[in-house]
Coordinates of C-alpha atoms in Angstrom, one line a residue:
Chain A
M757 CA 0.0 0.0 0.0
E758 CA 1.2 3.5 -0.8
V759 CA 1.5 6.1 1.9
A760 CA -1.4 8.2 0.6
D761 CA -3.6 5.1 0.7
T762 CA -2.6 4.2 4.2
L763 CA -3.2 7.8 5.3
T764 CA -6.7 7.8 3.8
V765 CA -7.6 4.5 5.6
F766 CA -6.0 5.7 8.8
S767 CA -7.9 9.0 8.6
T768 CA -11.2 7.3 8.1
R769 CA -10.6 5.0 11.0
F770 CA -9.4 7.7 13.3
L771 CA -12.3 10.1 12.4
G772 CA -14.8 7.3 12.7
I773 CA -13.8 6.5 16.2
F774 CA -13.7 10.2 17.2
I775 CA -17.0 11.1 15.5
E776 CA -18.7 8.2 17.3
A777 CA -17.2 8.9 20.7
A778 CA -17.2 12.8 20.7
P779 CA -21.0 13.2 21.4
F780 CA -20.7 10.9 24.4
L781 CA -17.6 12.8 25.7
L782 CA -19.5 16.1 25.2
L783 CA -22.6 14.8 27.1
G784 CA -20.2 13.5 29.8
T785 CA -18.5 16.9 30.2
V786 CA -21.8 18.8 30.2
T787 CA -23.1 16.4 32.9
S788 CA -20.0 17.0 34.8
G789 CA -20.5 20.7 34.5
L790 CA -24.1 20.4 35.7
I791 CA -23.0 18.4 38.7
E792 CA -20.4 21.1 39.6
A793 CA -23.0 23.8 39.3
F794 CA -26.1 22.1 40.9
I795 CA -25.0 19.3 43.2
S796 CA -23.2 20.1 46.4
H797 CA -20.9 18.0 48.4
D798 CA -23.6 17.7 51.0
D799 CA -26.1 16.5 48.5
L800 CA -23.7 13.8 47.4
M801 CA -23.0 12.7 50.9
R802 CA -26.6 12.6 51.8
I803 CA -27.4 10.3 48.9
L804 CA -24.6 7.8 49.6
P805 CA -25.1 5.1 52.2
R806 CA -22.8 5.4 55.2
H807 CA -21.5 1.9 55.2
P808 CA -18.4 1.7 52.9
V809 CA -19.5 -1.5 51.2
L810 CA -23.0 -0.3 50.6
A811 CA -21.6 3.0 49.4
T812 CA -19.4 1.2 46.9
V813 CA -22.3 -0.9 45.7
A814 CA -24.3 2.3 45.3
G815 CA -21.3 3.7 43.3
G816 CA -21.6 0.7 41.0
L817 CA -25.3 1.5 40.5
M818 CA -24.9 5.2 39.9
G819 CA -25.0 4.6 36.1
F820 CA -28.8 4.6 36.5
A821 CA -28.5 8.3 37.6
F822 CA -25.8 9.2 35.1
P823 CA -26.2 7.0 32.0
V824 CA -22.8 7.5 30.5
C825 CA -20.5 5.3 28.4
E826 CA -16.8 4.9 28.9
C827 CA -16.0 8.3 27.3
G828 CA -18.4 10.2 29.4
V829 CA -17.8 8.5 32.7
V830 CA -14.3 9.7 33.1
P831 CA -15.1 13.5 33.4
V832 CA -18.1 12.7 35.5
T833 CA -16.0 10.6 37.9
R834 CA -13.3 13.3 38.1
R835 CA -16.0 15.9 38.9
L836 CA -17.5 13.7 41.6
Y837 CA -14.1 13.2 43.1
R838 CA -13.7 17.0 43.3
K839 CA -17.0 17.0 45.0
G840 CA -15.6 14.7 47.7
L841 CA -16.8 11.3 46.5
P842 CA -14.9 8.5 48.3
L843 CA -12.3 6.8 46.2
P844 CA -13.8 3.2 46.2
V845 CA -17.2 4.6 45.3
G846 CA -15.8 6.5 42.3
I847 CA -13.8 3.4 41.1
A848 CA -17.0 1.3 41.2
F849 CA -18.9 4.0 39.3
L850 CA -16.1 4.4 36.8
L851 CA -15.9 0.7 36.0
A852 CA -19.6 -0.2 36.3
A853 CA -21.4 2.8 34.8
P854 CA -20.5 2.1 31.2
V855 CA -22.4 -1.2 31.5
V856 CA -24.8 -0.9 34.3
N857 CA -26.9 1.9 32.9
P858 CA -30.3 1.9 31.1
I859 CA -29.0 2.8 27.7
V860 CA -26.4 0.1 27.5
I861 CA -28.8 -2.5 29.0
A862 CA -31.3 -1.6 26.4
S863 CA -28.8 -1.9 23.5
T864 CA -27.6 -5.2 24.8
Y865 CA -31.1 -6.4 25.1
A866 CA -31.9 -5.3 21.5
A867 CA -28.8 -7.1 20.2
F868 CA -29.1 -10.4 22.2
H869 CA -32.6 -11.0 23.6
A870 CA -33.6 -13.3 20.8
R871 CA -30.4 -15.2 20.9
A872 CA -29.3 -15.5 24.5
I873 CA -31.1 -13.4 27.1
E874 CA -28.6 -14.7 29.6
I875 CA -25.9 -12.5 28.1
V876 CA -27.9 -9.4 29.2
Y877 CA -28.1 -10.6 32.8
L878 CA -24.6 -11.9 32.9
R879 CA -23.2 -8.8 31.4
V880 CA -24.8 -6.5 34.1
A881 CA -24.0 -8.9 36.9
V882 CA -20.4 -9.5 36.0
A883 CA -19.7 -5.8 35.5
L884 CA -21.3 -4.8 38.7
V885 CA -19.6 -7.5 40.8
A886 CA -16.2 -6.8 39.3
A887 CA -16.5 -3.1 39.6
V888 CA -17.6 -3.2 43.3
L889 CA -14.8 -5.7 44.2
I890 CA -12.2 -3.6 42.5
G891 CA -13.6 -0.5 44.2
L892 CA -13.4 -2.2 47.5
L893 CA -9.8 -3.3 46.8
F894 CA -8.8 0.3 46.1
G895 CA -10.6 1.2 49.4
L896 CA -8.0 -0.8 51.2
Q897 CA -5.4 1.7 50.2
S898 CA -4.3 3.6 53.1
R899 CA -3.6 6.9 51.3
A900 CA -6.3 7.5 48.8
D901 CA -4.9 11.0 48.1
R902 CA -1.9 9.4 46.4
L903 CA -4.0 7.7 43.8
L904 CA -5.4 10.8 42.0
R905 CA -3.2 12.8 39.7
E906 CA -4.2 16.1 41.1
P907 CA -2.1 16.8 44.2
G908 CA -4.7 16.1 46.7
H909 CA -5.0 17.8 50.0
V910 CA -7.3 15.1 51.2
P911 CA -9.1 16.1 54.2
A912 CA -9.0 13.2 56.6
W913 CA -12.4 12.6 58.0
R914 CA -13.5 9.3 59.3
R915 CA -16.9 7.9 59.3
S916 CA -18.5 10.4 61.6
P917 CA -22.1 10.7 62.5
S918 CA -22.4 13.8 60.3
P919 CA -20.0 14.6 57.4
P920 CA -18.2 17.9 57.9
A921 CA -19.6 20.9 56.1
P922 CA -17.8 22.1 53.0
A923 CA -16.4 25.0 54.9
A924 CA -14.7 22.6 57.3
L925 CA -13.4 20.6 54.4
A926 CA -11.7 23.7 53.2
V927 CA -10.0 24.4 56.4
V928 CA -8.6 20.9 57.0
H929 CA -5.6 20.9 54.8
D930 CA -4.3 18.1 56.9
P931 CA -0.6 17.6 56.8
E932 CA -1.0 13.9 57.7
P933 CA -3.7 12.5 55.5
S934 CA -2.5 9.0 56.5
L935 CA -5.1 9.2 59.2
S936 CA -7.8 8.6 56.6
G937 CA -7.3 4.9 56.9
L938 CA -5.2 2.2 58.4
P939 CA -4.0 -0.5 56.0
G940 CA -6.6 -3.2 55.6
R941 CA -9.4 -1.2 56.9
L942 CA -12.1 0.4 54.9
V943 CA -12.6 4.1 55.6
L944 CA -14.7 6.4 53.6
A945 CA -12.5 9.3 52.8
P946 CA -13.1 11.8 50.0
A947 CA -10.7 11.0 47.3
G948 CA -9.9 14.5 46.4
A949 CA -10.4 17.8 48.0
A950 CA -13.0 20.0 46.4
P951 CA -10.8 22.9 45.3
A952 CA -13.8 24.8 43.9
L953 CA -15.3 24.8 47.4
A954 CA -12.0 25.4 49.0
A955 CA -10.8 28.2 46.9
N956 CA -13.8 30.5 46.8
A957 CA -16.8 31.3 48.8
R958 CA -19.3 30.6 46.0
P959 CA -22.4 28.9 47.3
S960 CA -22.2 25.2 46.3
R961 CA -25.5 25.2 44.5
M962 CA -25.8 27.9 41.9
A963 CA -28.8 29.8 40.6
L964 CA -30.2 28.5 37.3
I965 CA -28.9 30.8 34.7
P966 CA -25.4 31.5 36.1
G967 CA -25.3 27.9 36.9
L968 CA -25.9 26.8 33.4
R969 CA -23.4 29.3 32.0
H970 CA -20.8 28.0 34.5
A971 CA -21.6 24.4 33.7
L972 CA -21.2 24.9 29.9
S973 CA -18.0 26.9 30.4
L974 CA -16.6 24.1 32.5
A975 CA -17.8 21.6 30.0
A976 CA -15.8 23.4 27.3
E977 CA -12.7 23.4 29.5
E978 CA -13.1 19.7 30.2
F979 CA -13.7 18.9 26.6
F980 CA -10.1 20.0 26.0
E981 CA -8.7 18.2 29.0
M982 CA -10.4 14.9 28.3
G983 CA -10.7 15.3 24.6
R984 CA -6.9 15.2 24.0
Y985 CA -6.8 11.8 25.7
L986 CA -9.8 10.6 23.7
I987 CA -8.1 11.8 20.5
L988 CA -4.7 10.2 21.3
G989 CA -6.6 7.0 22.1
S990 CA -8.4 7.1 18.8
L991 CA -5.2 7.7 16.9
L992 CA -3.6 4.8 18.7
A993 CA -6.6 2.5 18.0
A994 CA -6.7 3.5 14.4
G995 CA -3.0 3.0 14.0
L996 CA -3.1 -0.5 15.6
R997 CA -5.9 -1.5 13.2
V998 CA -3.6 -0.6 10.3
V999 CA -0.9 -2.8 11.8
I1000 CA -2.9 -5.8 13.2
T1001 CA -5.9 -7.1 11.3
Q1002 CA -8.9 -8.6 12.9
G1003 CA -8.4 -11.8 11.0
Q1004 CA -5.0 -12.3 12.5
L1005 CA -6.5 -12.1 16.0
E1006 CA -9.5 -14.3 15.2
A1007 CA -7.2 -17.0 13.9
L1008 CA -5.8 -17.4 17.4
A1009 CA -9.2 -18.1 19.0
T1010 CA -9.2 -21.9 19.2
N1011 CA -10.2 -23.0 22.7
P1012 CA -12.1 -21.9 25.8
V1013 CA -9.1 -20.1 27.2
N1014 CA -7.6 -18.6 24.1
S1015 CA -10.9 -17.3 22.8
V1016 CA -11.3 -15.3 26.0
F1017 CA -7.9 -13.7 25.6
V1018 CA -8.5 -12.9 22.0
M1019 CA -11.9 -11.2 22.7
Q1020 CA -10.3 -9.2 25.6
A1021 CA -7.6 -8.1 23.3
L1022 CA -10.1 -7.1 20.6
A1023 CA -12.2 -5.2 23.2
F1024 CA -9.2 -3.3 24.3
L1025 CA -7.9 -2.6 20.7
L1026 CA -11.2 -1.8 19.0
S1027 CA -12.2 0.7 21.6
I1028 CA -15.9 0.6 20.7
C1029 CA -18.3 2.6 22.7
S1030 CA -20.2 0.6 25.2
T1031 CA -23.5 1.8 23.9
A1032 CA -22.9 0.0 20.7
D1033 CA -20.5 -2.9 21.4
A1034 CA -23.3 -5.4 21.9
F1035 CA -24.1 -5.3 18.2
V1036 CA -20.4 -5.9 17.5
A1037 CA -20.3 -8.8 19.9
L1038 CA -23.3 -10.3 18.2
D1039 CA -21.3 -10.6 15.0
F1040 CA -18.7 -12.7 16.9
A1041 CA -21.3 -14.8 18.7
N1042 CA -21.2 -17.5 16.1
T1043 CA -17.5 -18.1 16.1
F1044 CA -16.6 -17.3 19.7
T1045 CA -17.4 -19.0 23.0
L1046 CA -20.0 -17.6 25.3
G1047 CA -17.4 -16.7 28.0
S1048 CA -15.3 -14.8 25.5
I1049 CA -18.3 -12.7 24.3
L1050 CA -19.1 -12.0 28.0
G1051 CA -15.5 -11.0 28.6
F1052 CA -15.7 -8.7 25.5
L1053 CA -18.9 -7.1 26.8
T1054 CA -17.6 -6.5 30.3
F1055 CA -13.9 -5.8 30.0
G1056 CA -14.2 -3.6 26.9
P1057 CA -16.5 -1.0 28.5
M1058 CA -14.3 -0.9 31.6
V1059 CA -11.0 -0.5 29.9
D1060 CA -9.9 0.2 26.3
I1061 CA -7.3 2.3 24.6
K1062 CA -9.1 5.6 24.7
S1063 CA -10.4 5.2 28.2
T1064 CA -6.9 4.2 29.4
L1065 CA -5.6 7.4 28.1
M1066 CA -8.4 9.3 29.7
F1067 CA -7.7 7.6 33.0
L1068 CA -4.2 9.0 32.8
G1069 CA -5.8 12.4 33.1
V1070 CA -7.4 11.6 36.4
F1071 CA -5.2 8.9 38.2
R1072 CA -1.6 8.4 38.7
R1073 CA 0.2 6.0 36.3
R1074 CA 0.5 3.1 38.7
V1075 CA -3.2 3.4 39.5
V1076 CA -4.1 3.3 35.8
L1077 CA -2.0 0.1 35.5
Y1078 CA -4.1 -1.5 38.3
L1079 CA -7.3 -0.1 36.7
I1080 CA -6.4 -2.1 33.6
L1081 CA -5.0 -5.3 35.2
L1082 CA -7.7 -5.8 37.9
P1083 CA -10.7 -5.6 35.5
F1084 CA -8.7 -7.7 33.0
L1085 CA -8.0 -10.5 35.6
M1086 CA -11.4 -10.5 37.0
T1087 CA -13.4 -10.5 33.8
T1088 CA -11.0 -13.1 32.3
L1089 CA -11.4 -15.4 35.2
I1090 CA -15.1 -15.2 35.1
A1091 CA -15.2 -15.6 31.4
I1092 CA -13.1 -18.7 31.5
W1093 CA -15.1 -20.1 34.3
V1094 CA -18.3 -19.5 32.3
N1095 CA -16.7 -21.3 29.3
L1096 CA -15.8 -24.3 31.3
N1097 CA -18.9 -24.6 33.5
V1098 CA -21.9 -23.0 31.9
R1099 CA -23.9 -24.7 29.2
F1100 CA -26.6 -23.1 27.2
Chain B
M664 CA -3.9 29.9 30.0
S665 CA -3.2 33.0 28.0
N666 CA -5.8 35.0 26.2
R667 CA -4.5 33.8 22.8
Q668 CA -4.9 30.2 24.0
S669 CA -8.4 30.9 25.2
W670 CA -9.3 32.2 21.8
A671 CA -7.6 29.2 20.2
Q672 CA -10.0 27.0 22.3
V673 CA -13.0 29.0 20.9
I674 CA -11.7 28.5 17.4
I675 CA -11.1 24.8 17.8
L676 CA -14.6 24.3 19.4
A677 CA -16.3 26.2 16.7
G678 CA -14.2 24.5 14.0
T679 CA -15.0 21.0 15.3
G680 CA -18.7 21.9 15.5
L681 CA -18.6 23.2 11.9
Y682 CA -16.7 20.0 10.9
F683 CA -19.5 17.9 12.3
A684 CA -22.1 20.1 10.7
A685 CA -20.3 20.0 7.3
N686 CA -20.1 16.2 7.5
L687 CA -23.8 16.0 8.3
L688 CA -24.9 18.4 5.6
S689 CA -22.7 16.8 2.9
G690 CA -23.7 13.3 3.8
N691 CA -20.0 12.4 4.4
I692 CA -21.0 11.4 7.9
T693 CA -22.0 8.0 6.6
N694 CA -18.4 7.4 5.7
Y695 CA -17.7 7.2 9.4
I696 CA -20.6 6.0 11.5
A697 CA -23.7 3.9 11.1
A698 CA -26.9 5.7 10.1
K699 CA -28.6 5.0 13.4
F700 CA -26.1 7.1 15.3
I701 CA -26.3 10.2 13.0
W702 CA -28.6 12.0 15.5
L703 CA -25.7 11.9 18.0
S704 CA -23.5 13.9 15.6
W705 CA -26.2 16.6 15.5
I706 CA -26.1 16.8 19.3
A707 CA -22.3 17.0 19.1
A708 CA -22.4 19.8 16.5
G709 CA -24.9 21.8 18.5
L710 CA -23.1 21.4 21.8
L711 CA -19.7 22.2 20.3
L712 CA -21.0 25.4 18.7
A713 CA -22.9 26.3 22.0
L714 CA -19.7 25.8 24.0
A715 CA -17.7 27.9 21.5
A716 CA -20.3 30.7 21.8
I717 CA -20.4 30.6 25.6
R718 CA -16.6 30.7 25.8
A719 CA -16.4 33.6 23.3
I720 CA -19.0 35.6 25.2
A721 CA -17.2 35.0 28.4
L722 CA -13.9 36.1 26.9
L723 CA -15.4 39.2 25.4
R724 CA -16.9 40.2 28.7
G725 CA -13.6 39.6 30.4
R726 CA -15.1 36.9 32.6
H727 CA -12.2 34.7 31.9
D728 CA -11.2 34.0 35.5
D729 CA -14.5 32.4 36.3
H730 CA -13.0 29.0 36.7
E731 CA -9.4 29.7 36.6
H732 CA -8.7 28.3 40.1
E733 CA -9.6 24.8 39.0
H734 CA -6.8 24.4 36.5
A735 CA -3.8 25.8 38.3
H736 CA -1.7 23.0 37.0
E737 CA -2.6 23.8 33.4
H738 CA -0.8 27.1 33.5
S739 CA 2.7 25.7 34.0
G740 CA 3.9 25.7 30.4
G741 CA 2.7 27.7 27.5
A742 CA 4.2 25.2 25.1
R743 CA 2.5 22.2 26.8
A744 CA -0.8 24.0 26.6
W745 CA -0.3 24.6 22.9
I746 CA 0.5 21.0 22.3
G747 CA -2.7 20.0 24.2
L748 CA -4.7 22.4 22.0
G749 CA -3.0 21.0 18.9
I750 CA -4.0 17.5 19.8
V751 CA -7.7 18.5 20.2
A752 CA -7.4 20.3 16.8
L753 CA -6.3 17.1 15.1
P754 CA -9.8 15.8 14.0
V755 CA -10.5 19.1 12.2
A756 CA -7.0 19.0 10.7
F757 CA -7.5 15.4 9.4
G758 CA -11.0 16.3 8.2
L759 CA -9.7 19.3 6.2
L760 CA -6.4 17.8 4.9
V761 CA -7.4 14.2 4.0
P762 CA -10.2 13.8 1.5
S763 CA -13.2 12.1 3.1
A764 CA -13.6 8.5 1.9
P765 CA -15.4 5.4 3.1
L766 CA -13.3 2.3 3.8
D767 CA -12.6 0.4 0.6
S768 CA -10.3 -2.3 -0.6
R769 CA -7.3 -0.4 0.7
A770 CA -8.5 -1.3 4.2
I771 CA -8.9 -5.0 3.5
E772 CA -6.0 -7.3 4.2
G773 CA -5.7 -10.5 2.2
A774 CA -8.5 -12.9 1.4
I775 CA -12.1 -12.5 2.6
A776 CA -13.8 -14.6 -0.1
G777 CA -14.1 -17.7 2.1
D778 CA -14.8 -15.8 5.3
L779 CA -18.4 -16.7 5.9
G780 CA -17.9 -17.9 9.5
S781 CA -18.0 -14.6 11.4
I782 CA -21.1 -13.3 9.7
G783 CA -24.0 -13.3 12.2
A784 CA -26.7 -15.7 11.2
A785 CA -28.9 -15.7 14.3
P786 CA -32.4 -17.1 13.7
S787 CA -33.8 -13.7 14.4
Q788 CA -31.9 -12.3 11.5
R789 CA -33.3 -14.9 9.0
V790 CA -33.7 -13.1 5.8
G791 CA -37.2 -13.0 4.4
T792 CA -36.7 -10.5 1.6
D793 CA -37.3 -11.1 -2.1
P794 CA -34.1 -12.8 -3.4
L795 CA -33.6 -10.0 -6.0
D796 CA -33.6 -7.4 -3.1
R797 CA -31.0 -9.1 -1.0
N798 CA -27.7 -7.4 -0.5
A799 CA -24.3 -9.1 -0.2
L800 CA -24.7 -9.5 3.5
E801 CA -28.1 -11.0 3.3
W802 CA -26.9 -13.5 0.7
L803 CA -24.0 -14.6 2.9
R804 CA -26.5 -15.1 5.8
T805 CA -28.8 -17.1 3.5
F806 CA -25.9 -19.3 2.5
N807 CA -24.8 -19.7 6.2
L808 CA -28.3 -20.8 7.2
A809 CA -28.7 -23.2 4.2
S810 CA -28.0 -26.8 4.7
D811 CA -27.5 -27.5 1.0
L812 CA -25.7 -24.8 -1.1
S813 CA -26.6 -26.5 -4.4
A814 CA -30.1 -25.3 -3.9
F815 CA -28.9 -21.9 -5.0
D816 CA -27.7 -23.1 -8.3
G817 CA -29.4 -20.9 -10.9
Q818 CA -30.8 -18.5 -8.3
A819 CA -31.0 -14.9 -9.8
A820 CA -29.5 -12.1 -7.8
D821 CA -28.9 -8.3 -8.1
V822 CA -26.3 -6.9 -5.7
T823 CA -24.1 -3.7 -5.5
G824 CA -20.7 -3.2 -4.0
F825 CA -17.2 -2.2 -4.8
V826 CA -14.7 -4.3 -6.7
Y827 CA -12.2 -6.1 -4.6
R828 CA -9.6 -8.4 -6.2
D829 CA -9.4 -11.2 -3.6
P830 CA -6.1 -13.0 -3.9
S831 CA -7.8 -16.4 -3.2
L832 CA -10.0 -16.2 -6.3
G833 CA -7.1 -16.8 -8.6
D834 CA -9.0 -16.6 -11.9
P835 CA -8.7 -13.1 -13.5
A836 CA -12.3 -13.4 -14.7
R837 CA -13.4 -13.3 -11.0
F838 CA -13.6 -10.6 -8.4
L839 CA -15.5 -9.9 -5.2
V840 CA -18.4 -7.5 -5.1
A841 CA -17.5 -6.3 -1.6
R842 CA -19.1 -4.2 1.1
F843 CA -18.1 -3.2 4.6
V844 CA -20.6 -4.2 7.3
M845 CA -20.7 -1.9 10.4
S846 CA -22.7 -1.9 13.6
C847 CA -21.7 1.4 15.1
C848 CA -18.7 3.0 13.3
V849 CA -15.7 2.2 11.3
A850 CA -14.1 0.8 14.4
D851 CA -16.1 -2.4 13.9
A852 CA -16.4 -2.4 10.1
Q853 CA -15.8 -5.7 8.6
A854 CA -15.4 -6.5 4.9
I855 CA -17.5 -9.1 3.2
G856 CA -17.9 -10.0 -0.4
L857 CA -19.6 -12.3 -3.0
P858 CA -17.5 -13.9 -5.6
V859 CA -18.5 -12.8 -9.1
E860 CA -17.5 -14.3 -12.4
W861 CA -17.6 -12.0 -15.5
P862 CA -15.6 -12.1 -18.7
G863 CA -14.7 -8.4 -18.5
A864 CA -13.6 -8.6 -14.9
A865 CA -10.0 -7.9 -15.7
G866 CA -10.9 -4.4 -17.0
L867 CA -12.5 -3.3 -13.8
R868 CA -10.8 -0.9 -11.4
A869 CA -10.4 -1.9 -7.8
D870 CA -12.8 0.1 -5.6
E871 CA -15.1 0.9 -8.6
W872 CA -18.7 0.7 -7.4
V873 CA -20.7 -1.8 -9.5
R874 CA -24.2 -3.3 -9.8
V875 CA -23.9 -7.0 -10.6
R876 CA -26.8 -9.0 -12.1
G877 CA -26.7 -12.6 -12.8
A878 CA -27.3 -16.1 -11.3
F879 CA -25.5 -18.1 -8.7
A880 CA -23.6 -21.3 -9.8
L881 CA -21.6 -23.6 -7.5
R882 CA -18.0 -23.2 -8.4
D883 CA -14.8 -24.3 -6.8
V884 CA -13.1 -21.4 -5.0
D885 CA -10.0 -22.1 -3.1
G886 CA -10.8 -25.8 -2.9
E887 CA -14.4 -25.5 -1.7
P888 CA -17.7 -25.4 -3.6
V889 CA -19.0 -21.9 -3.1
P890 CA -22.0 -20.1 -4.8
V891 CA -20.4 -17.7 -7.3
L892 CA -22.5 -15.0 -8.9
V893 CA -22.1 -15.5 -12.6
A894 CA -22.9 -12.1 -14.1
H895 CA -24.8 -11.8 -17.4
A896 CA -22.4 -11.4 -20.2
G897 CA -22.2 -7.9 -21.6
E898 CA -22.6 -4.5 -20.0
E899 CA -25.8 -5.2 -18.1
G900 CA -24.1 -7.9 -16.1
V901 CA -21.7 -5.6 -14.3
Q902 CA -22.7 -1.9 -14.5
P903 CA -20.5 0.9 -13.0
I904 CA -22.6 3.0 -10.6
E905 CA -22.2 6.0 -8.4
R906 CA -21.1 5.3 -4.8
P907 CA -24.3 4.9 -2.8
A908 CA -25.2 7.4 -0.2
H909 CA -24.8 4.7 2.5
P910 CA -21.5 3.0 1.5
Y911 CA -21.7 0.5 4.4
L912 CA -24.3 -2.2 5.2
Y913 CA -25.8 -2.3 8.6
P914 CA -26.6 -5.7 10.0

């Protein structure tokens, strides 16, 4: 192939991924802006259950409140962290919301209901369980503030009868955030300070018109911060498709274990939006095992090339590595188990 | 972020919004995403232009410091900020500099003629259309569901697609009338094709769009009996056509 031909194909693939994903990213950033303007830290804390495990489960179900795919979930999660969302709750939300939300459930149902309704149930269940477990694992971290990329002055507050008011949060620039949790013990600590609350005295819930203006202005800003990761991810995904063909990968899928790895790799490389990936999986459903399809439908929405790059905008590098490895291990094990034990 | 960079943001937002709008209005959008997701691009175009307008108004009124405090770390390097802006400008740059084209034979690697396996053939997708209305994908599905391919011997068909010279076909009188099948966007596009036999095949250009009319006959392709669409001899067998408005097939 000549260079010009390669460039044309690359351009079509790159723009295709970007054009498909950009609306979801924009809706995510606008949602994030609206949260900043209209939901206060107190509101958030009031909604969340006190118990850390229950709160993490609630995080995994928050996709019903914010139906976002993997492009939109990253800015929303980051915003919720700034509002003081505890780290494990945010991780559970980040990983589960792209699957456990009404839009994705509907599209999975549309694709699979006639063929294997079990896929719909299994997809939601596996994503939720994996996301909550991973969230809780992160909750064991003693210093949640070290996980986020923004230098966090994490105010250390334990599970107290009443969460401190935002004003108190702003004051507690605790020099020893290690208080927030002892190793091996779950403590609900806000993962990031809310700099917006700390830095100015603006009331945390804004009036309608200025609030909307503020929300859209933030959305624009965030479109640039998150958009560059999305675009780099789309470039990478398009580039890999030029180098590795789908056929080469499919040729490797020969048994219950291999097929799972191949579908995981495809999920990561193709970077298809979770609102549409069920239709893609349907095409593979003839050649691939049930477990591998399930792996594709759960791992792909949690982690793929473009969301990995977007994670880098929120978390530190080591955390991003865990955010790839843990969902990979968990969904892979479940998928292989399904292949070996479940018969339809 | 300097004033110039803020205006650059406005220009990139507006440019990307206009790029979406131009794709939608020209119909080029179907080169990239499936028809059922086009409404999302309208939302994107509207939001991008709205965000550009909001930012521009804020800049003109000098209300720039509204949210400055949140991005303290962004201010560190002017050069880094420009690189970030440059990355976000890439989609518009590609859109302007590289002519818009759907995926074609240049995006296909190797042989796809015998690749019937991964085409979805769920019972729910059973094709009930008139044989002459079936497209390449529907024919492949029909073949996949059939127990006896010889039943299609002599079956008339009328399909469109682009010319792909599949290496496994061997015979210069054969080519594939190919299409890309996509569920959501080009990220999942997969090439399929029906083998066609036509005396003038050697004179066809790769990627030329054609309408093929003829009848299937079981032929040996790459060692296996496969229904090959034998086009009527003469010009009406394989007619060059304009590229269709929807170059991809949606399953």
